[in-house]
Amino acid sequence: MKTQPIKIAILAMGGEGGGVLADWIVDLAEHSDYIAQTTSVPGVAQRTGATIYYVELYPAEQARRDGAQPVLALMPLPGDVDVVLASELMEAGRAVQRGLVTPDRTTLISSTHRVYAIAEKTAMGDGRVDDAQLLAHAGRAARRFVRFDMAAAAQASGARGRTSVGAMVVATPVLLARAVERLKARSDQTTVMVEEGDLTRLLPKLRLGELDLFVGRLEPGYAAPDLETEVLYDDPMVAVVRPGHALLAPGAASWQALAEQPCVLPPPWASLRVKLEQQFYAHGLHPPADIVETASFLSQLTFVHQRGAVAFMARGVARCHAALGTLAMLDLGVPIDLPPVGLITLRGQPLTPTTGLLVECLREVAGELG
């Protein structure tokens, strides 16, 4: 029988190292006296189809005996692949669907973790493909099926991972920053993308899969059946000013004094704005007339420093900035009932290993804060 090349197809998404692996295989083959060739067929987008890296290896000794160089193919053909490697379970399913995996010939090596496809994310209701069915189908289609969680293995080895977090200001400098520090100590090449905002802005991104996790106040009005919430700790409100402010003098801070100061308050639509105004009314006072309205933490800091205004923020955030010398807390109770700080994830959607490790770190830090 005529000698055939060894034919290997690697299906991987952008940034997952499929091209690097293909180059390694070629380098290994050439050092082992094989003629090697690699090509790639790019996918349309990250989750509408992975790039297929195709490698063919032919024994150089056989070519010398034949007295000719082999002609190697540029892309895999259905029913004509020896080894298929898939970086994610759905990609293994797609390889089977394309006919690249056959029971008489192909060894299929696949990760069992999932990165949901566009069609799964945009379906009305739960559009996720059942993992058990994917595994069973792949097992029937292949001559040999080798599978394990490559994402978890990479995380355990300290290799690069990535997670995207939506965070409110209340959680960023205290909870999230410390948790990321612990995450980096365990996996220093992991990338954490942080997008700051409120629940109105961040929850749609979480539902679309653009974020893996939300960290912030668990406003009860945003509770929904598709969301999983976890309470971590309480963080009360305090009043802050710039260092050296007159209200820092002993006995100077009072609600009467605050009513006469320029203040930075949340926008009228924010529930916190109503609660703060109620505090002034409870003390027989009208809210301050000289105000700046903003939902931006940077704007709060700016007007506190430039106008000598009073602002209101979570105690943990205020303590962090007091330690940096940028803010000072007033000796004045702000008895406002606030939702706890916690986590929100999509119900029923498994966390990636990197996100799961970050959640562990968040819980550890929260336990110390509580």
Short mmCIF file of C-alpha atoms in Angstrom, two decimals:
data_model
loop_
_atom_site.label_atom_id
_atom_site.label_comp_id
_atom_site.label_asym_id
_atom_site.label_seq_id
_atom_site.Cartn_x
_atom_site.Cartn_y
_atom_site.Cartn_z
CA MET A 1 0.00 0.00 0.00
CA LYS A 2 1.28 3.44 -0.88
CA THR A 3 2.55 5.46 2.08
CA GLN A 4 0.12 8.19 3.11
CA PRO A 5 0.85 11.40 5.02
CA ILE A 6 -0.19 11.75 8.63
CA LYS A 7 -3.07 14.22 8.55
CA ILE A 8 -3.84 16.43 11.54
CA ALA A 9 -6.57 19.09 11.89
CA ILE A 10 -6.49 21.57 14.79
CA LEU A 11 -9.65 23.59 15.50
CA ALA A 12 -9.06 26.56 17.78
CA MET A 13 -10.43 30.04 18.37
CA GLY A 14 -8.42 33.23 18.20
CA GLY A 15 -5.78 33.54 20.89
CA GLU A 16 -5.95 29.88 21.94
CA GLY A 17 -2.64 28.87 20.41
CA GLY A 18 -3.81 26.70 17.52
CA GLY A 19 -1.22 28.22 15.20
CA VAL A 20 1.52 27.83 17.79
CA LEU A 21 0.63 24.15 18.26
CA ALA A 22 0.65 23.60 14.49
CA ASP A 23 4.10 25.19 14.27
CA TRP A 24 5.36 23.01 17.12
CA ILE A 25 4.13 19.86 15.36
CA VAL A 26 5.88 20.94 12.16
CA ASP A 27 9.11 21.67 14.04
CA LEU A 28 8.96 18.31 15.83
CA ALA A 29 8.27 16.49 12.55
CA GLU A 30 11.15 18.15 10.73
CA HIS A 31 13.53 17.24 13.55
CA SER A 32 12.27 13.65 13.22
CA ASP A 33 13.02 13.42 9.48
CA TYR A 34 9.52 14.17 8.21
CA ILE A 35 8.47 16.54 5.46
CA ALA A 36 5.89 18.82 7.06
CA GLN A 37 3.43 21.43 5.87
CA THR A 38 0.91 23.59 7.77
CA THR A 39 -1.92 25.74 6.44
CA SER A 40 -4.89 27.48 8.03
CA VAL A 41 -8.47 28.25 7.08
CA PRO A 42 -9.72 31.16 9.25
CA GLY A 43 -13.13 31.16 10.87
CA VAL A 44 -15.56 34.02 10.23
CA ALA A 45 -15.52 35.25 13.83
CA GLN A 46 -14.64 34.11 17.31
CA ARG A 47 -17.82 32.14 17.98
CA THR A 48 -19.26 31.54 14.51
CA GLY A 49 -16.45 29.17 13.62
CA ALA A 50 -12.89 28.44 14.71
CA THR A 51 -9.80 28.58 12.56
CA ILE A 52 -8.78 25.17 11.17
CA TYR A 53 -5.03 24.63 11.21
CA TYR A 54 -4.11 21.70 8.97
CA VAL A 55 -0.83 19.77 9.15
CA GLU A 56 0.41 16.97 6.90
CA LEU A 57 3.54 14.95 7.70
CA TYR A 58 5.30 12.63 5.25
CA PRO A 59 8.37 10.45 6.01
CA ALA A 60 11.41 12.02 4.30
CA GLU A 61 13.05 8.58 3.99
CA GLN A 62 10.06 7.35 1.96
CA ALA A 63 10.30 10.42 -0.29
CA ARG A 64 13.97 9.69 -0.91
CA ARG A 65 13.13 6.09 -1.84
CA ASP A 66 10.37 7.32 -4.15
CA GLY A 67 12.76 9.80 -5.73
CA ALA A 68 10.18 12.61 -5.56
CA GLN A 69 8.73 15.15 -3.18
CA PRO A 70 5.19 14.48 -1.96
CA VAL A 71 2.34 16.84 -2.86
CA LEU A 72 0.62 17.73 0.41
CA ALA A 73 -2.95 18.99 0.69
CA LEU A 74 -3.87 22.52 1.75
CA MET A 75 -7.00 21.67 3.73
CA PRO A 76 -8.61 18.65 5.39
CA LEU A 77 -11.18 16.56 3.54
CA PRO A 78 -14.10 14.68 5.12
CA GLY A 79 -13.19 11.09 5.97
CA ASP A 80 -9.47 11.70 5.41
CA VAL A 81 -8.07 12.95 8.74
CA ASP A 82 -6.03 10.91 11.22
CA VAL A 83 -6.07 13.23 14.23
CA VAL A 84 -8.45 16.08 15.11
CA LEU A 85 -7.67 18.38 18.04
CA ALA A 86 -10.42 20.74 19.24
CA SER A 87 -9.82 23.46 21.80
CA GLU A 88 -13.46 23.51 22.92
CA LEU A 89 -16.30 20.96 22.99
CA MET A 90 -18.53 22.66 20.42
CA GLU A 91 -15.60 22.74 17.99
CA ALA A 92 -15.29 18.98 18.39
CA GLY A 93 -18.97 18.74 17.48
CA ARG A 94 -18.42 20.89 14.42
CA ALA A 95 -15.52 18.69 13.31
CA VAL A 96 -17.82 15.68 13.53
CA GLN A 97 -20.53 17.56 11.63
CA ARG A 98 -18.08 18.39 8.84
CA GLY A 99 -17.11 14.75 8.47
CA LEU A 100 -13.53 15.28 9.63
CA VAL A 101 -13.99 12.66 12.37
CA THR A 102 -14.70 9.08 11.27
CA PRO A 103 -15.00 5.88 13.34
CA ASP A 104 -12.65 3.84 11.16
CA ARG A 105 -9.72 6.23 11.33
CA THR A 106 -9.79 9.38 13.46
CA THR A 107 -8.46 10.01 16.93
CA LEU A 108 -10.39 12.96 18.35
CA ILE A 109 -8.73 14.97 21.15
CA SER A 110 -10.98 17.64 22.63
CA SER A 111 -11.38 19.93 25.59
CA THR A 112 -14.62 19.44 27.51
CA HIS A 113 -15.04 23.07 28.54
CA ARG A 114 -17.51 25.32 26.73
CA VAL A 115 -17.38 28.79 25.19
CA TYR A 116 -20.93 29.41 24.05
CA ALA A 117 -21.53 30.05 20.36
CA ILE A 118 -23.36 33.09 19.01
CA ALA A 119 -26.42 30.98 18.15
CA GLU A 120 -26.58 29.70 21.74
CA LYS A 121 -26.33 33.19 23.23
CA THR A 122 -28.91 34.81 20.97
CA ALA A 123 -31.57 32.10 21.13
CA MET A 124 -34.89 32.98 22.79
CA GLY A 125 -34.76 31.14 26.10
CA ASP A 126 -32.08 28.56 26.83
CA GLY A 127 -30.36 27.87 23.52
CA ARG A 128 -27.37 25.99 24.88
CA VAL A 129 -26.42 22.68 23.31
CA ASP A 130 -26.45 19.80 25.78
CA ASP A 131 -22.86 18.88 26.68
CA ALA A 132 -23.71 15.25 27.34
CA GLN A 133 -25.16 14.89 23.83
CA LEU A 134 -22.07 16.50 22.30
CA LEU A 135 -19.80 14.10 24.18
CA ALA A 136 -21.87 11.06 23.23
CA HIS A 137 -22.02 12.07 19.57
CA ALA A 138 -18.28 12.73 19.42
CA GLY A 139 -17.55 9.39 21.11
CA ARG A 140 -19.61 7.49 18.54
CA ALA A 141 -18.06 9.33 15.61
CA ALA A 142 -14.38 8.79 16.51
CA ARG A 143 -12.21 5.69 16.47
CA ARG A 144 -10.69 6.95 19.71
CA PHE A 145 -11.98 9.87 21.77
CA VAL A 146 -9.62 11.57 24.25
CA ARG A 147 -11.17 14.41 26.24
CA PHE A 148 -10.32 16.54 29.27
CA ASP A 149 -10.83 20.13 30.44
CA MET A 150 -7.96 21.94 28.70
CA ALA A 151 -8.95 25.30 30.17
CA ALA A 152 -8.73 23.93 33.71
CA ALA A 153 -5.41 22.22 32.93
CA ALA A 154 -4.01 25.44 31.51
CA GLN A 155 -5.18 27.37 34.58
CA ALA A 156 -3.64 24.84 36.94
CA SER A 157 -0.31 25.08 35.13
CA GLY A 158 -0.24 28.87 35.44
CA ALA A 159 -0.90 29.44 31.76
CA ARG A 160 -2.83 32.40 30.51
CA GLY A 161 -6.53 32.72 31.18
CA ARG A 162 -9.02 35.54 30.80
CA THR A 163 -12.11 36.74 32.60
CA SER A 164 -14.33 39.79 32.14
CA VAL A 165 -15.88 41.46 35.19
CA GLY A 166 -18.53 44.14 35.45
CA ALA A 167 -17.95 46.13 38.64
CA MET A 168 -19.55 48.95 40.58
CA VAL A 169 -17.32 51.49 42.31
CA VAL A 170 -18.34 50.09 45.70
CA ALA A 171 -16.46 46.87 44.89
CA THR A 172 -13.52 47.99 42.78
CA PRO A 173 -10.86 49.41 45.16
CA VAL A 174 -11.69 47.20 48.14
CA LEU A 175 -12.98 43.81 47.08
CA LEU A 176 -12.05 43.41 43.43
CA ALA A 177 -8.54 44.88 43.62
CA ARG A 178 -7.52 42.56 46.45
CA ALA A 179 -9.14 39.55 44.79
CA VAL A 180 -7.28 40.25 41.54
CA GLU A 181 -4.04 40.49 43.50
CA ARG A 182 -4.65 37.00 44.89
CA LEU A 183 -5.63 35.69 41.48
CA LYS A 184 -2.40 37.02 39.99
CA ALA A 185 -0.41 35.35 42.78
CA ARG A 186 -1.89 32.01 41.70
CA SER A 187 -1.91 32.61 37.94
CA ASP A 188 0.17 35.65 37.07
CA GLN A 189 -0.49 35.49 33.31
CA THR A 190 -4.25 35.64 33.71
CA THR A 191 -5.90 38.73 32.23
CA VAL A 192 -8.79 40.39 34.06
CA MET A 193 -10.88 42.84 32.03
CA VAL A 194 -12.85 45.19 34.30
CA GLU A 195 -15.76 47.25 32.99
CA GLU A 196 -17.15 49.79 35.45
CA GLY A 197 -20.78 50.84 35.56
CA ASP A 198 -24.11 50.27 37.27
CA LEU A 199 -26.55 47.38 37.02
CA THR A 200 -28.53 49.04 34.24
CA ARG A 201 -25.46 49.11 32.03
CA LEU A 202 -23.71 45.90 33.07
CA LEU A 203 -26.49 43.30 33.38
CA PRO A 204 -27.31 43.33 29.63
CA LYS A 205 -23.62 42.66 28.92
CA LEU A 206 -23.66 39.78 31.40
CA ARG A 207 -26.70 38.28 29.69
CA LEU A 208 -25.07 38.60 26.26
CA GLY A 209 -21.95 36.81 27.47
CA GLU A 210 -19.75 39.91 27.15
CA LEU A 211 -19.12 39.71 30.91
CA ASP A 212 -18.48 36.59 32.99
CA LEU A 213 -19.36 38.09 36.34
CA PHE A 214 -20.84 41.14 38.08
CA VAL A 215 -19.53 42.50 41.39
CA GLY A 216 -21.37 45.28 43.21
CA ARG A 217 -24.48 46.11 45.18
CA LEU A 218 -27.29 43.58 44.79
CA GLU A 219 -30.21 45.93 44.12
CA PRO A 220 -33.39 43.89 44.73
CA GLY A 221 -35.19 45.60 41.85
CA TYR A 222 -32.86 43.86 39.38
CA ALA A 223 -33.46 40.31 40.63
CA ALA A 224 -34.53 37.94 37.85
CA PRO A 225 -34.99 34.16 37.36
CA ASP A 226 -32.00 33.96 35.00
CA LEU A 227 -29.60 35.53 37.50
CA GLU A 228 -27.74 33.81 40.35
CA THR A 229 -26.84 36.16 43.22
CA GLU A 230 -24.50 35.66 46.16
CA VAL A 231 -24.27 38.06 49.11
CA LEU A 232 -20.72 38.75 50.28
CA TYR A 233 -20.81 41.59 52.84
CA ASP A 234 -22.46 44.86 53.85
CA ASP A 235 -20.82 48.22 53.20
CA PRO A 236 -22.58 51.25 54.76
CA MET A 237 -22.54 54.83 53.49
CA VAL A 238 -20.33 57.63 54.86
CA ALA A 239 -19.86 61.32 54.11
CA VAL A 240 -16.46 62.44 52.82
CA VAL A 241 -14.60 65.70 52.21
CA ARG A 242 -11.12 66.66 51.11
CA PRO A 243 -8.35 66.53 53.72
CA GLY A 244 -8.17 69.72 55.80
CA HIS A 245 -11.87 70.58 55.33
CA ALA A 246 -13.47 72.70 58.07
CA LEU A 247 -16.05 69.99 58.82
CA LEU A 248 -13.28 67.70 60.06
CA ALA A 249 -12.87 69.82 63.18
CA PRO A 250 -14.21 68.12 66.34
CA GLY A 251 -17.99 68.54 66.57
CA ALA A 252 -18.23 70.45 63.27
CA ALA A 253 -19.96 67.74 61.24
CA SER A 254 -23.75 67.77 61.43
CA TRP A 255 -26.65 67.48 59.01
CA GLN A 256 -27.28 71.20 59.52
CA ALA A 257 -23.68 71.92 58.49
CA LEU A 258 -23.98 69.61 55.47
CA ALA A 259 -27.13 71.40 54.31
CA GLU A 260 -25.13 74.62 54.11
CA GLN A 261 -22.24 73.09 52.13
CA PRO A 262 -21.85 72.40 48.41
CA CYS A 263 -22.63 68.71 47.93
CA VAL A 264 -22.12 66.07 45.24
CA LEU A 265 -25.26 63.93 45.01
CA PRO A 266 -26.40 61.05 42.79
CA PRO A 267 -28.70 61.89 39.84
CA PRO A 268 -32.43 62.33 40.62
CA TRP A 269 -33.29 58.90 39.19
CA ALA A 270 -30.95 57.05 41.59
CA SER A 271 -32.58 55.40 44.61
CA LEU A 272 -29.68 56.61 46.76
CA ARG A 273 -30.57 60.24 45.96
CA VAL A 274 -34.01 59.83 47.50
CA LYS A 275 -32.56 58.16 50.59
CA LEU A 276 -30.03 60.95 51.11
CA GLU A 277 -32.66 63.67 50.75
CA GLN A 278 -34.82 61.83 53.29
CA GLN A 279 -31.97 62.11 55.81
CA PHE A 280 -32.07 65.90 55.55
CA TYR A 281 -35.87 65.92 55.91
CA ALA A 282 -35.60 63.61 58.93
CA HIS A 283 -33.46 66.28 60.61
CA GLY A 284 -35.95 69.05 59.80
CA LEU A 285 -33.79 70.41 56.96
CA HIS A 286 -34.04 70.98 53.25
CA PRO A 287 -31.44 69.25 51.07
CA PRO A 288 -28.48 71.43 50.03
CA ALA A 289 -29.20 74.01 47.34
CA ASP A 290 -25.63 74.05 46.01
CA ILE A 291 -25.29 70.65 44.41
CA VAL A 292 -23.61 68.83 41.55
CA GLU A 293 -25.36 65.69 40.30
CA THR A 294 -23.26 62.81 39.02
CA ALA A 295 -23.03 59.03 38.94
CA SER A 296 -19.30 59.24 38.21
CA PHE A 297 -16.83 58.48 40.97
CA LEU A 298 -14.14 60.53 39.22
CA SER A 299 -16.49 63.53 39.15
CA GLN A 300 -17.15 63.05 42.86
CA LEU A 301 -13.44 63.23 43.62
CA THR A 302 -12.98 66.22 41.34
CA PHE A 303 -15.69 68.36 42.94
CA VAL A 304 -14.78 67.28 46.46
CA HIS A 305 -11.28 68.63 45.86
CA GLN A 306 -11.96 71.63 43.62
CA ARG A 307 -15.15 72.95 45.26
CA GLY A 308 -14.65 71.70 48.78
CA ALA A 309 -17.90 69.76 48.41
CA VAL A 310 -19.27 66.97 50.57
CA ALA A 311 -19.89 63.61 48.89
CA PHE A 312 -21.34 60.29 49.95
CA MET A 313 -19.81 56.89 49.21
CA ALA A 314 -19.35 53.38 50.54
CA ARG A 315 -17.26 53.18 53.69
CA GLY A 316 -14.83 50.69 52.17
CA VAL A 317 -14.10 52.99 49.22
CA ALA A 318 -13.75 55.99 51.55
CA ARG A 319 -11.32 54.10 53.80
CA CYS A 320 -9.23 53.13 50.80
CA HIS A 321 -8.92 56.74 49.65
CA ALA A 322 -8.41 58.01 53.19
CA ALA A 323 -5.39 55.69 53.41
CA LEU A 324 -4.11 57.22 50.17
CA GLY A 325 -4.59 60.73 51.59
CA THR A 326 -7.12 61.78 48.93
CA LEU A 327 -10.27 61.84 51.10
CA ALA A 328 -11.28 62.17 54.73
CA MET A 329 -14.39 60.71 56.38
CA LEU A 330 -16.68 62.92 58.45
CA ASP A 331 -17.61 61.89 61.97
CA LEU A 332 -21.29 61.69 61.07
CA GLY A 333 -23.58 58.71 60.86
CA VAL A 334 -25.39 58.17 57.55
CA PRO A 335 -28.07 55.62 58.52
CA ILE A 336 -29.20 54.60 55.06
CA ASP A 337 -30.40 51.08 54.34
CA LEU A 338 -28.29 49.82 51.42
CA PRO A 339 -28.22 46.50 49.55
CA PRO A 340 -25.28 44.21 50.31
CA VAL A 341 -22.27 43.83 48.05
CA GLY A 342 -22.19 40.55 46.18
CA LEU A 343 -21.84 38.60 42.95
CA ILE A 344 -24.20 38.04 40.02
CA THR A 345 -23.75 35.32 37.41
CA LEU A 346 -26.05 33.74 34.85
CA ARG A 347 -28.04 30.90 36.39
CA GLY A 348 -27.09 27.49 35.01
CA GLN A 349 -24.06 28.72 33.08
CA PRO A 350 -20.84 27.10 34.30
CA LEU A 351 -18.00 29.45 35.12
CA THR A 352 -14.76 29.21 33.18
CA PRO A 353 -11.83 27.99 35.29
CA THR A 354 -10.37 31.50 35.37
CA THR A 355 -13.65 33.07 36.45
CA GLY A 356 -14.16 30.33 39.03
CA LEU A 357 -10.73 31.03 40.50
CA LEU A 358 -11.52 34.75 40.67
CA VAL A 359 -14.80 33.98 42.47
CA GLU A 360 -12.85 31.95 45.05
CA CYS A 361 -10.55 34.93 45.59
CA LEU A 362 -13.51 37.31 45.92
CA ARG A 363 -15.07 35.08 48.58
CA GLU A 364 -11.81 34.91 50.51
CA VAL A 365 -11.39 38.69 50.52
CA ALA A 366 -15.05 39.24 51.40
CA GLY A 367 -14.68 36.92 54.37
CA GLU A 368 -11.89 39.12 55.69
CA LEU A 369 -13.85 42.31 55.04
CA GLY A 370 -16.94 40.95 56.76
#
